[in-house]
Coordinates of C-alpha atoms and ligand atoms in Angstrom, one line a residue:
M278 CA -27.6 -170.1 41.4
N279 CA -24.6 -172.0 42.8
N280 CA -21.5 -172.6 40.7
K281 CA -22.2 -176.2 39.8
I282 CA -25.7 -175.4 38.6
K283 CA -24.2 -172.5 36.5
K284 CA -21.7 -174.9 34.9
Y285 CA -24.3 -177.5 33.9
S286 CA -26.9 -174.9 32.9
N287 CA -24.7 -173.7 30.1
N288 CA -25.1 -176.4 27.5
F289 CA -27.5 -177.3 24.8
I290 CA -29.0 -180.3 26.6
Y291 CA -29.8 -178.2 29.6
H292 CA -31.6 -175.7 27.3
I293 CA -33.6 -178.5 25.6
I294 CA -34.6 -179.9 29.0
D295 CA -35.4 -176.5 30.4
K296 CA -37.7 -175.8 27.4
D297 CA -39.4 -179.2 27.7
L298 CA -40.1 -178.8 31.4
K299 CA -41.5 -175.3 30.9
K300 CA -43.7 -176.5 28.1
N301 CA -45.0 -179.5 30.0
K302 CA -45.6 -178.7 33.6
K303 CA -46.5 -182.3 34.4
L304 CA -43.1 -183.6 33.2
S305 CA -40.4 -184.2 35.8
L306 CA -36.8 -184.8 34.8
H307 CA -35.7 -188.4 34.9
T308 CA -32.4 -189.3 33.4
R309 CA -30.4 -192.6 33.6
F310 CA -26.8 -193.8 33.4
P311 CA -26.9 -197.1 31.5
P312 CA -23.5 -198.9 31.6
E313 CA -23.0 -202.3 30.2
P314 CA -21.2 -204.4 32.8
N315 CA -18.4 -205.5 30.4
G316 CA -15.6 -203.6 32.0
Y317 CA -14.6 -200.8 34.4
L318 CA -15.8 -197.3 34.0
H319 CA -13.5 -194.8 32.4
I320 CA -13.2 -191.0 32.4
G321 CA -15.6 -190.9 29.4
H322 CA -18.3 -192.5 31.5
A323 CA -17.6 -189.9 34.2
K324 CA -18.6 -187.2 31.7
S325 CA -21.9 -189.0 31.2
I326 CA -22.4 -189.7 34.9
C327 CA -21.8 -186.0 35.9
L328 CA -24.2 -184.8 33.2
N329 CA -27.0 -187.2 34.0
F330 CA -26.7 -186.9 37.8
E331 CA -26.1 -183.1 37.9
L332 CA -29.1 -182.4 35.7
A333 CA -31.3 -184.5 37.9
K334 CA -30.0 -182.5 40.9
I335 CA -30.7 -179.2 39.3
Y336 CA -34.3 -180.1 38.5
Q337 CA -34.8 -182.2 41.7
G338 CA -35.5 -185.0 39.3
K339 CA -34.1 -188.6 39.4
C340 CA -31.3 -190.4 37.7
N341 CA -31.4 -194.2 37.5
L342 CA -28.3 -196.4 37.4
R343 CA -29.3 -199.2 35.0
F344 CA -27.1 -202.0 34.0
D345 CA -27.6 -202.6 30.3
D346 CA -26.9 -206.3 30.7
T347 CA -28.2 -208.0 27.5
N348 CA -25.0 -209.7 26.4
P349 CA -24.0 -212.5 28.9
I350 CA -20.9 -213.3 26.9
K351 CA -19.0 -210.2 27.8
E352 CA -20.5 -209.3 31.1
N353 CA -19.5 -210.2 34.6
I354 CA -20.8 -209.7 38.1
K355 CA -17.4 -208.3 39.2
Y356 CA -17.9 -205.4 36.8
I357 CA -21.3 -204.7 38.3
H358 CA -19.6 -204.2 41.7
A359 CA -16.7 -202.2 40.3
I360 CA -19.1 -199.9 38.5
Q361 CA -21.2 -199.2 41.6
D362 CA -18.1 -198.6 43.7
D363 CA -16.8 -196.1 41.1
I364 CA -20.1 -194.2 40.9
H365 CA -20.2 -194.0 44.7
W366 CA -16.7 -192.8 44.9
L367 CA -17.4 -190.1 42.3
G368 CA -19.9 -188.8 44.7
Y369 CA -23.1 -189.9 43.0
N370 CA -25.1 -192.3 45.2
G371 CA -28.3 -190.4 44.9
Y372 CA -30.0 -193.1 42.8
N373 CA -32.9 -194.8 44.5
N374 CA -32.5 -198.2 43.1
I375 CA -30.3 -200.2 40.8
Y376 CA -32.0 -201.4 37.7
Y377 CA -31.0 -204.2 35.4
A378 CA -32.3 -204.5 31.8
S379 CA -32.3 -208.2 32.5
E380 CA -35.2 -207.6 35.0
Y381 CA -37.3 -206.7 31.9
F382 CA -36.5 -209.9 29.8
E383 CA -40.1 -211.1 30.2
I384 CA -41.5 -207.6 29.1
F385 CA -39.1 -207.5 26.1
Y386 CA -40.3 -210.9 25.1
K387 CA -43.9 -209.8 25.2
Y388 CA -43.2 -206.7 23.1
A389 CA -41.2 -208.8 20.6
K390 CA -44.3 -211.0 20.2
E391 CA -46.4 -207.9 19.7
L392 CA -44.2 -206.8 16.8
I393 CA -44.5 -210.3 15.2
K394 CA -48.3 -210.2 15.6
K395 CA -48.4 -206.9 13.9
G396 CA -46.3 -208.3 11.0
L397 CA -43.4 -206.0 12.0
A398 CA -40.9 -208.7 12.9
Y399 CA -39.9 -212.1 11.5
I400 CA -37.6 -215.0 12.2
D401 CA -34.7 -215.0 9.9
E402 CA -32.5 -218.1 9.2
L403 CA -29.8 -216.5 7.2
T404 CA -26.3 -216.9 8.6
K405 CA -24.6 -213.9 10.3
E406 CA -22.5 -213.5 7.1
E407 CA -25.5 -213.7 4.8
I408 CA -27.3 -211.1 6.9
R409 CA -24.3 -208.8 6.5
E410 CA -24.2 -209.4 2.8
Y411 CA -27.9 -208.9 2.3
R412 CA -27.8 -205.6 4.2
G413 CA -26.0 -203.9 1.3
T414 CA -23.7 -200.8 1.8
L415 CA -24.2 -197.1 2.1
N416 CA -24.2 -196.9 -1.7
K417 CA -26.1 -200.1 -2.4
P418 CA -29.6 -201.0 -1.1
G419 CA -30.0 -204.2 0.8
K420 CA -31.9 -207.3 -0.4
N421 CA -34.9 -208.9 1.4
S422 CA -34.2 -212.1 3.2
P423 CA -36.0 -215.1 1.7
Y424 CA -37.5 -215.6 5.2
R425 CA -38.9 -212.1 5.3
N426 CA -42.4 -213.0 4.3
R427 CA -43.2 -215.9 6.5
S428 CA -46.7 -215.9 8.0
I429 CA -47.3 -214.3 11.4
E430 CA -48.4 -217.7 12.7
E431 CA -45.1 -219.4 11.6
N432 CA -43.1 -216.5 13.1
I433 CA -44.9 -216.9 16.4
I434 CA -44.1 -220.7 16.5
L435 CA -40.5 -220.2 15.4
F436 CA -40.0 -217.4 18.1
K437 CA -41.3 -219.8 20.7
K438 CA -38.9 -222.5 19.4
M439 CA -36.0 -220.0 19.7
K440 CA -37.0 -219.3 23.3
N441 CA -37.3 -223.0 24.1
G442 CA -33.8 -223.8 22.8
K443 CA -34.8 -225.6 19.7
F444 CA -32.3 -223.8 17.5
S445 CA -28.5 -223.6 17.9
E446 CA -26.7 -220.3 18.2
G447 CA -26.7 -218.3 15.0
Q448 CA -29.3 -220.6 13.4
A449 CA -32.1 -218.1 13.7
C450 CA -32.8 -214.6 14.9
L451 CA -35.6 -212.2 15.2
R452 CA -35.5 -209.1 12.9
A453 CA -37.6 -206.0 12.6
K454 CA -39.4 -205.7 9.3
I455 CA -38.6 -202.1 8.3
D456 CA -37.0 -201.3 5.0
M457 CA -34.0 -203.0 3.4
S458 CA -33.4 -200.0 1.1
S459 CA -33.5 -197.4 3.9
A460 CA -30.8 -194.7 3.6
L461 CA -30.1 -195.5 7.3
M462 CA -28.3 -198.9 7.6
I463 CA -29.7 -199.3 11.1
M464 CA -33.2 -199.4 9.7
R465 CA -32.5 -202.3 7.2
D466 CA -34.3 -204.9 9.2
P467 CA -32.2 -204.8 12.4
V468 CA -31.8 -207.9 14.5
L469 CA -33.9 -207.6 17.6
Y470 CA -33.1 -211.0 19.3
R471 CA -30.4 -213.6 19.0
I472 CA -29.7 -217.0 20.5
L473 CA -26.9 -217.4 23.1
Y474 CA -26.5 -220.4 25.3
T475 CA -24.2 -218.6 27.8
P476 CA -25.7 -218.4 31.3
H477 CA -26.5 -214.8 32.4
H478 CA -25.0 -213.4 35.6
Q479 CA -28.6 -212.4 36.8
T480 CA -31.0 -214.7 35.1
K481 CA -28.7 -217.8 35.0
S482 CA -30.0 -220.3 32.4
K483 CA -33.6 -219.1 32.2
W484 CA -33.2 -217.5 28.8
C485 CA -31.3 -218.5 25.7
I486 CA -32.6 -215.6 23.6
Y487 CA -31.3 -212.1 24.3
P488 CA -32.6 -208.8 23.1
M489 CA -30.2 -206.6 21.2
Y490 CA -29.1 -203.2 22.6
D491 CA -31.4 -201.1 20.5
F492 CA -34.5 -203.2 21.3
A493 CA -33.8 -203.4 25.0
H494 CA -32.7 -199.8 25.5
C495 CA -35.7 -197.8 24.4
I496 CA -38.1 -200.2 26.2
S497 CA -36.1 -200.0 29.4
D498 CA -36.1 -196.2 29.2
S499 CA -39.8 -196.2 28.7
I500 CA -40.5 -198.7 31.6
E501 CA -38.4 -196.5 33.9
N502 CA -40.3 -193.4 32.9
I503 CA -37.1 -191.8 31.7
S504 CA -37.9 -188.3 30.3
H505 CA -34.6 -187.6 28.6
S506 CA -32.3 -190.4 27.4
L507 CA -28.9 -188.8 26.9
C508 CA -26.3 -190.7 24.9
T509 CA -23.2 -190.1 22.7
L510 CA -23.3 -189.0 19.1
E511 CA -22.7 -192.5 17.6
F512 CA -26.3 -193.2 18.5
Q513 CA -27.8 -190.5 16.3
D514 CA -28.9 -193.0 13.7
N515 CA -30.1 -195.5 16.3
K516 CA -32.6 -192.9 17.4
N517 CA -34.7 -193.7 14.4
L518 CA -34.9 -197.3 15.5
Y519 CA -35.5 -196.2 19.1
N520 CA -38.5 -194.2 18.1
W521 CA -39.7 -196.9 15.6
I522 CA -39.8 -199.5 18.2
L523 CA -41.6 -197.4 20.8
K524 CA -44.1 -196.2 18.2
N525 CA -45.0 -199.8 17.2
I526 CA -45.5 -201.3 20.5
D527 CA -48.3 -200.7 23.0
I528 CA -46.4 -198.6 25.5
L529 CA -47.5 -195.5 27.4
H530 CA -44.3 -193.5 27.9
Y531 CA -42.1 -192.0 25.2
P532 CA -38.7 -190.8 26.4
K533 CA -36.7 -188.4 24.1
Q534 CA -33.2 -189.3 23.1
Y535 CA -30.6 -186.5 22.8
E536 CA -26.9 -186.9 21.8
F537 CA -23.8 -185.2 22.9
S538 CA -20.1 -185.7 21.9
R539 CA -18.2 -188.4 23.6
L540 CA -15.0 -187.6 25.5
N541 CA -11.8 -188.3 23.6
L542 CA -8.7 -187.7 25.7
E543 CA -5.1 -187.4 24.4
Y544 CA -2.8 -190.4 24.8
S545 CA -5.7 -192.5 26.0
I546 CA -8.1 -195.2 24.9
L547 CA -11.6 -194.8 26.1
S548 CA -13.3 -198.1 25.2
K549 CA -13.9 -200.8 27.7
R550 CA -13.3 -203.4 25.0
K551 CA -9.9 -202.1 24.1
L552 CA -9.0 -201.4 27.8
N553 CA -9.8 -205.0 28.5
I554 CA -7.2 -206.0 25.8
L555 CA -4.6 -204.1 27.8
V556 CA -5.6 -206.0 31.0
K557 CA -5.8 -209.4 29.3
K558 CA -2.4 -209.0 27.6
K559 CA -0.9 -207.8 30.9
I560 CA 0.3 -204.6 29.3
V561 CA -1.0 -203.0 32.5
L562 CA -1.3 -204.5 36.0
G563 CA -5.1 -204.4 36.0
W564 CA -8.1 -202.2 35.4
D565 CA -7.0 -200.0 38.3
D566 CA -3.5 -199.6 37.0
P567 CA -2.7 -195.8 37.6
R568 CA -1.9 -195.5 33.9
M569 CA -5.4 -196.5 32.9
P570 CA -8.0 -193.8 32.2
T571 CA -10.4 -195.8 34.3
I572 CA -12.0 -194.2 37.3
S573 CA -10.3 -196.8 39.5
G574 CA -7.0 -196.1 37.8
L575 CA -7.3 -192.4 38.3
R576 CA -8.2 -192.9 41.9
K577 CA -5.2 -195.1 42.6
R578 CA -3.1 -192.5 40.8
G579 CA -4.3 -189.8 43.2
Y580 CA -7.1 -188.1 41.4
T581 CA -9.9 -187.0 43.6
P582 CA -13.7 -187.1 42.8
S583 CA -13.8 -183.3 42.8
S584 CA -10.9 -183.0 40.4
I585 CA -12.7 -185.4 38.0
Q586 CA -16.0 -183.5 38.4
T587 CA -14.2 -180.2 37.7
F588 CA -12.7 -181.7 34.6
C589 CA -16.1 -182.8 33.4
E590 CA -17.5 -179.3 34.0
K591 CA -14.6 -177.7 32.1
I592 CA -14.9 -179.8 29.0
G593 CA -18.6 -179.0 28.8
I594 CA -21.3 -180.7 26.7
T595 CA -21.4 -180.1 23.0
K596 CA -22.1 -181.8 19.7
Q597 CA -18.5 -181.4 18.4
N598 CA -16.1 -184.3 18.8
H599 CA -12.7 -183.0 20.1
L600 CA -9.6 -184.6 21.4
I601 CA -9.3 -183.1 24.9
Q602 CA -5.8 -182.2 26.1
L603 CA -4.4 -184.4 28.8
S604 CA -2.9 -181.3 30.3
L605 CA -6.4 -180.0 31.2
L606 CA -7.1 -183.2 33.2
E607 CA -3.8 -182.8 35.0
H608 CA -4.4 -179.1 35.6
C609 CA -7.6 -180.0 37.5
I610 CA -5.8 -182.3 40.0
R611 CA -2.7 -180.1 40.2
K612 CA -4.8 -177.1 41.1
E613 CA -6.4 -179.0 44.0
L614 CA -3.1 -180.5 45.3
N615 CA -1.3 -177.2 45.0
E616 CA -3.8 -175.9 47.6
N617 CA -3.9 -178.7 50.0
A618 CA -1.0 -181.2 49.6
I619 CA 1.6 -181.2 52.4
R620 CA 5.0 -180.0 51.2
T621 CA 8.0 -182.1 52.3
M622 CA 11.2 -183.5 50.9
A623 CA 11.9 -186.9 49.4
I624 CA 14.9 -188.3 47.6
L625 CA 14.2 -190.5 44.6
E626 CA 17.7 -191.2 43.4
P627 CA 20.0 -190.8 46.3
I628 CA 23.7 -189.8 46.5
K629 CA 25.3 -189.2 49.9
I630 CA 26.9 -185.9 51.2
F631 CA 29.3 -186.0 54.1
L632 CA 29.5 -182.6 55.9
Y633 CA 33.0 -183.0 57.3
N634 CA 33.0 -180.0 59.5
L635 CA 30.1 -181.1 61.6
H636 CA 30.5 -183.4 64.6
E637 CA 29.6 -187.0 63.8
N638 CA 26.8 -186.8 66.4
Y639 CA 25.6 -183.4 65.2
E640 CA 21.8 -183.3 65.2
E641 CA 19.5 -180.3 64.7
T642 CA 15.8 -180.3 64.4
L643 CA 14.4 -177.9 61.9
T644 CA 10.7 -176.9 61.8
I645 CA 9.4 -176.4 58.3
P646 CA 6.0 -175.2 57.1
N647 CA 3.6 -177.8 55.6
H648 CA 2.5 -175.3 53.0
P649 CA 4.1 -172.1 51.9
F650 CA 0.8 -170.1 51.8
H651 CA -1.4 -171.9 54.2
A652 CA 0.0 -171.5 57.8
E653 CA -3.2 -173.3 59.1
L654 CA -1.8 -176.5 57.6
G655 CA 0.9 -176.4 60.3
T656 CA 4.5 -177.4 60.4
H657 CA 6.6 -180.5 60.7
E658 CA 10.1 -181.3 62.0
I659 CA 13.0 -182.6 60.0
L660 CA 16.4 -183.7 61.2
F661 CA 19.7 -182.2 60.0
T662 CA 22.8 -184.3 60.5
N663 CA 26.4 -184.6 59.1
M664 CA 25.4 -187.3 56.5
I665 CA 22.6 -186.5 54.1
Y666 CA 21.1 -187.7 50.8
I667 CA 20.6 -185.4 47.9
E668 CA 19.4 -186.3 44.3
R669 CA 22.0 -187.8 42.1
K670 CA 21.2 -185.3 39.4
D671 CA 21.8 -182.4 41.8
F672 CA 25.5 -183.1 41.7
Q673 CA 27.8 -183.2 38.7
E674 CA 31.4 -184.1 38.6
K675 CA 32.0 -182.8 35.1
Y676 CA 29.9 -179.8 34.3
D677 CA 29.6 -176.8 32.0
N678 CA 28.8 -173.2 32.9
Q679 CA 25.1 -173.8 32.6
Y680 CA 25.0 -176.3 35.5
K681 CA 23.8 -174.4 38.5
R682 CA 23.6 -177.1 41.1
L683 CA 26.2 -178.7 43.3
K684 CA 29.7 -179.0 41.8
I685 CA 33.2 -179.1 43.3
G686 CA 34.4 -175.7 44.6
H687 CA 30.8 -174.3 44.5
E688 CA 28.1 -173.6 47.0
I689 CA 24.5 -174.7 47.1
R690 CA 21.7 -174.1 49.6
L691 CA 20.0 -177.0 51.2
R692 CA 16.2 -176.3 51.3
H693 CA 15.1 -175.0 54.7
A694 CA 18.7 -175.3 56.0
Y695 CA 22.3 -174.2 55.3
I696 CA 24.6 -173.4 52.5
I697 CA 27.1 -176.1 51.8
K698 CA 30.2 -176.2 49.6
A699 CA 31.5 -179.3 47.7
E700 CA 35.1 -179.9 48.3
K701 CA 36.0 -183.5 47.3
I702 CA 34.6 -186.7 46.0
K703 CA 35.2 -190.0 47.9
K704 CA 35.1 -193.0 45.5
D705 CA 35.5 -196.7 45.8
K706 CA 38.1 -198.8 43.9
N707 CA 35.7 -199.1 40.9
K708 CA 35.5 -195.3 40.8
N709 CA 31.9 -195.2 42.0
I710 CA 31.1 -192.2 44.2
I711 CA 30.6 -193.2 47.8
Y712 CA 29.9 -189.7 49.0
I713 CA 30.7 -186.1 48.3
I714 CA 32.7 -184.3 51.0
C715 CA 31.2 -180.8 51.7
S716 CA 31.6 -178.1 54.2
C717 CA 28.6 -176.7 55.9
N718 CA 28.3 -173.0 56.9
L719 CA 26.2 -173.0 60.0
K720 CA 25.8 -169.2 59.9
T721 CA 23.6 -169.3 56.8
L722 CA 20.2 -170.5 58.2
G723 CA 17.9 -168.0 56.5
K724 CA 20.9 -165.8 55.6
K725 CA 23.1 -165.3 52.6
S726 CA 26.6 -166.7 52.5
S727 CA 29.7 -164.6 53.4
N728 CA 30.3 -163.8 49.7
N729 CA 26.7 -162.4 49.7
K730 CA 25.6 -164.8 46.9
N731 CA 22.3 -166.6 46.8
P732 CA 23.1 -170.1 45.4
A733 CA 20.5 -172.4 43.9
V734 CA 18.4 -174.5 46.3
I735 CA 18.3 -178.3 46.4
H736 CA 16.3 -180.7 48.6
W737 CA 17.8 -183.3 50.9
I738 CA 17.1 -185.8 53.7
S739 CA 19.2 -186.8 56.7
V740 CA 20.6 -190.4 56.3
K741 CA 20.0 -191.0 60.0
N742 CA 16.4 -190.0 59.7
S743 CA 15.6 -191.7 56.4
F744 CA 13.1 -194.4 55.6
P745 CA 13.1 -196.4 52.3
A746 CA 10.4 -195.6 49.8
H747 CA 9.5 -196.6 46.3
F748 CA 8.3 -193.9 44.0
R749 CA 6.2 -195.0 41.1
L750 CA 6.4 -192.6 38.2
Y751 CA 3.7 -192.9 35.7
N752 CA 3.6 -191.5 32.2
S753 CA 1.2 -191.9 29.3
L754 CA 0.5 -195.4 28.2
F755 CA 0.7 -194.4 24.6
N756 CA 3.3 -192.5 22.7
I757 CA 0.9 -191.0 20.2
K758 CA -1.8 -188.4 20.8
N759 CA -4.7 -190.3 19.4
P760 CA -4.2 -194.1 19.8
E761 CA -8.0 -194.6 19.4
Q762 CA -7.7 -193.8 15.7
E763 CA -5.0 -196.4 15.1
E764 CA -5.8 -199.7 13.5
N765 CA -3.5 -201.5 16.0
F766 CA -3.2 -199.3 19.1
L767 CA -0.9 -201.9 20.7
L768 CA 1.9 -200.8 18.4
H769 CA 2.0 -197.5 20.1
I770 CA 2.6 -198.4 23.8
N771 CA 5.0 -196.2 25.6
K772 CA 7.6 -198.5 27.1
N773 CA 8.6 -196.0 29.7
S774 CA 5.1 -195.5 31.1
F775 CA 6.0 -197.0 34.5
I776 CA 9.3 -196.4 36.3
I777 CA 10.1 -197.2 39.9
K778 CA 12.6 -195.1 41.8
K779 CA 14.0 -196.4 45.1
G780 CA 14.8 -193.6 47.5
F781 CA 13.9 -192.2 50.9
I782 CA 11.5 -190.1 52.8
E783 CA 11.8 -188.7 56.4
K784 CA 11.3 -191.3 59.1
N785 CA 8.8 -189.2 61.1
L786 CA 6.7 -188.9 58.0
A787 CA 6.9 -192.7 57.3
N788 CA 5.7 -193.3 60.9
D789 CA 2.7 -191.0 60.4
I790 CA 1.9 -192.6 57.1
K791 CA 2.1 -196.1 58.5
K792 CA -0.3 -195.1 61.3
N793 CA -2.8 -193.2 59.2
S794 CA -2.6 -194.2 55.6
I795 CA -1.8 -197.9 55.7
D796 CA -3.6 -198.9 58.9
K797 CA -6.7 -196.8 58.2
K798 CA -6.4 -197.0 54.4
I799 CA -6.6 -193.2 54.0
K800 CA -4.9 -191.8 51.0
L801 CA -2.5 -189.0 51.9
F802 CA -1.2 -186.4 49.4
F803 CA 2.2 -184.8 49.3
Q804 CA 4.1 -182.4 47.2
F805 CA 7.7 -183.7 47.3
E806 CA 9.5 -180.4 46.8
R807 CA 11.0 -180.0 43.3
I808 CA 9.7 -183.4 42.2
G809 CA 5.9 -183.6 42.0
Y810 CA 2.6 -184.5 43.6
F811 CA 2.4 -188.0 45.1
C812 CA -0.1 -190.0 47.0
T813 CA 0.3 -193.0 49.3
D814 CA -0.6 -196.3 47.7
T815 CA -3.0 -197.7 50.3
D816 CA -3.6 -201.0 48.5
T817 CA 0.0 -202.2 48.9
I818 CA 0.7 -203.1 52.5
Q819 CA 4.5 -203.2 52.7
K820 CA 6.0 -202.1 55.9
K821 CA 9.7 -202.4 54.9
Y822 CA 9.3 -199.5 52.5
L823 CA 6.5 -197.2 51.6
I824 CA 5.0 -196.8 48.1
F825 CA 4.0 -193.5 46.5
N826 CA 2.2 -193.0 43.3
R827 CA 3.1 -189.9 41.3
T828 CA -0.2 -188.3 40.6
V829 CA 1.1 -185.4 38.5
S830 CA 4.3 -183.5 37.9
L831 CA 4.8 -180.0 39.2
R832 CA 4.7 -178.1 35.9
D833 CA 1.3 -176.9 34.8
T834 CA 1.5 -177.0 31.0
W835 CA -2.3 -176.3 30.6
N836 CA -2.0 -173.1 32.7
I837 CA 1.1 -172.0 30.8
K838 CA -0.6 -172.6 27.5
M839 CA -3.8 -170.7 28.5
K840 CA -1.7 -167.8 29.8
I841 CA 0.2 -167.6 26.5
K842 CA -3.1 -167.8 24.6
T843 CA -4.7 -164.9 26.6
T844 CA -1.6 -162.7 26.3
T845 CA -1.4 -163.2 22.6
N846 CA -5.2 -162.6 22.3
N847 CA -4.8 -159.3 24.2
Ligands
ATP50 P1 -17.3 -198.5 25.9 O1 -16.9 -198.6 24.5 O2 -16.2 -197.9 26.7 O3 -17.8 -199.8 26.4 P2 -19.9 -197.8 25.7 O4 -20.7 -196.5 25.2 O5 -20.2 -199.0 25.0 O6 -18.4 -197.4 25.9 P3 -21.6 -198.2 28.0 O7 -21.3 -198.9 29.2 O8 -22.6 -198.6 27.1 O9 -20.2 -198.0 27.2 O10 -21.8 -196.6 28.3 C1 -22.7 -196.1 29.3 C2 -22.9 -194.7 29.0 O11 -21.7 -193.9 29.0 C3 -23.6 -194.5 27.7 O12 -24.6 -193.6 27.8 C4 -22.5 -193.9 26.8 O13 -23.0 -193.0 25.8 C5 -21.6 -193.2 27.9 N1 -20.2 -193.1 27.4 C6 -19.4 -194.1 27.1 N2 -18.2 -193.6 26.7 C7 -18.3 -192.3 26.7 C8 -17.4 -191.3 26.4 N3 -16.1 -191.5 25.9 N4 -17.7 -190.0 26.6 C9 -19.0 -189.7 27.1 N5 -19.9 -190.6 27.4 C10 -19.6 -191.9 27.2
MG51 MG1 -21.5 -200.4 25.0

């Protein structure tokens, strides 16, 4: 059993399927992923995609991609393309065909007529508000609609009239005749069809009546021979309607519905509808803004398909709703980048250092490893000269004893290079620092200083060999852990979720990136030492400066937390 199979064969859905397939040797596993094309996919969808496609792989079954496109008001062809791209990128292109619920409109119509003919559905002319009122509440049974007992013949005529555009929107709808006093609200004569005059992205203006999700979904599953229809826990009650519809129409195949908990992630909203509000209100730059929990946002941020898959494996499949820690998602990408991102230096907030005891033409090429533990990743060259940039926060004019970085009269080691000592500050007439004057001890490459001390290490870049770069630092979009629970999630936006720092990277590196990443659109990953993991932003072609997106910071809080937990458990 390979590792992936092991991960997905350890949940209750797998056990159900395994039992079903052992019991019925003729059954073959057929799952589906049924997004509604009303927005981009998010990390919650990734959980469902991984589950459905991985189970199909384990059992050499099939998994359909089906667009659940029964509401033309909210849907758009651009979402269909984006959803396909995201599923491909995640590594799941094993589906044979792409299916659309809208392909079955004719079949849905036929089954709706069948229910009417069996006296199990009727045309209601109550308004939307009246229907809601008549439905009752959890504590109060509903009331029958005055239209509930129309004759079958009248219902057939009226349904045809609905289809032929003889009613206006909201004037009539088709409802199942089940039980207005059912303990399950969903079974109180649910609406099966409604009138919408919005043209559909696939069927254009052919239809003006559209099936509701519950009616279309079970029939679509049956038509496609789905063996196990996996959905999230909110659909538990809907299962009764799912089964009621299939039982009452002349259909051959009965898929089984099973529910698992949806993914909820700290500091995130996982609902296409709400994410769309963020896009529309321009709170983010688009669906693929790196702060969005969308697949395309995560991709732009620097997440890889494997890191998302690993995350989905780690959270598992259960029936308990949890709020998953963001640090677990970050841990998954950090672990990968720690293994394979090239290490180099970058300066985000520069301040200049003048090494006065070096000749003004002093130039030394230093060869530094691309990875501290993976020699096979090679080396690269950096230039050392008498004028360098360091981070502004690595120097302090006024300091206390706690401050361990560069300060006047003290030494510091430049990463991969020499020990320098701060002597004086050169300021302009407004008292702004122009540069810090330091001495450089050229005898300290790989050696301690004369006083045998090992000073702190800071990163740097030669001014002569620098190239401008914008570093985009992303933080959580929300400043509370569970914005999904808030009535108005817009009140909890983190105003500091996007910060741009304008600094420098090595010129040689910039040339490499321009050649490979920008021209060929290949994303490259770096660990800028002491700063974080970054990737090139391949969408923004800007040759005067390069753009880097911070994927994740260096500190692994998930790992730290887990270590603390295991030590306290021991
Ligand atoms: P949204 O509110 O984001 O639109 P949805 O459930 O309405 O979510 P669909 O496009 O209908 O979105 O979802 C397609 C599939 O993805 C469904 O089977 C659904 O159960 C699953 N899914 C959606 N959100 C999550 C989530 N947060 N965790 C796990 N699965 C999810
Ligand atoms: Mg939906």
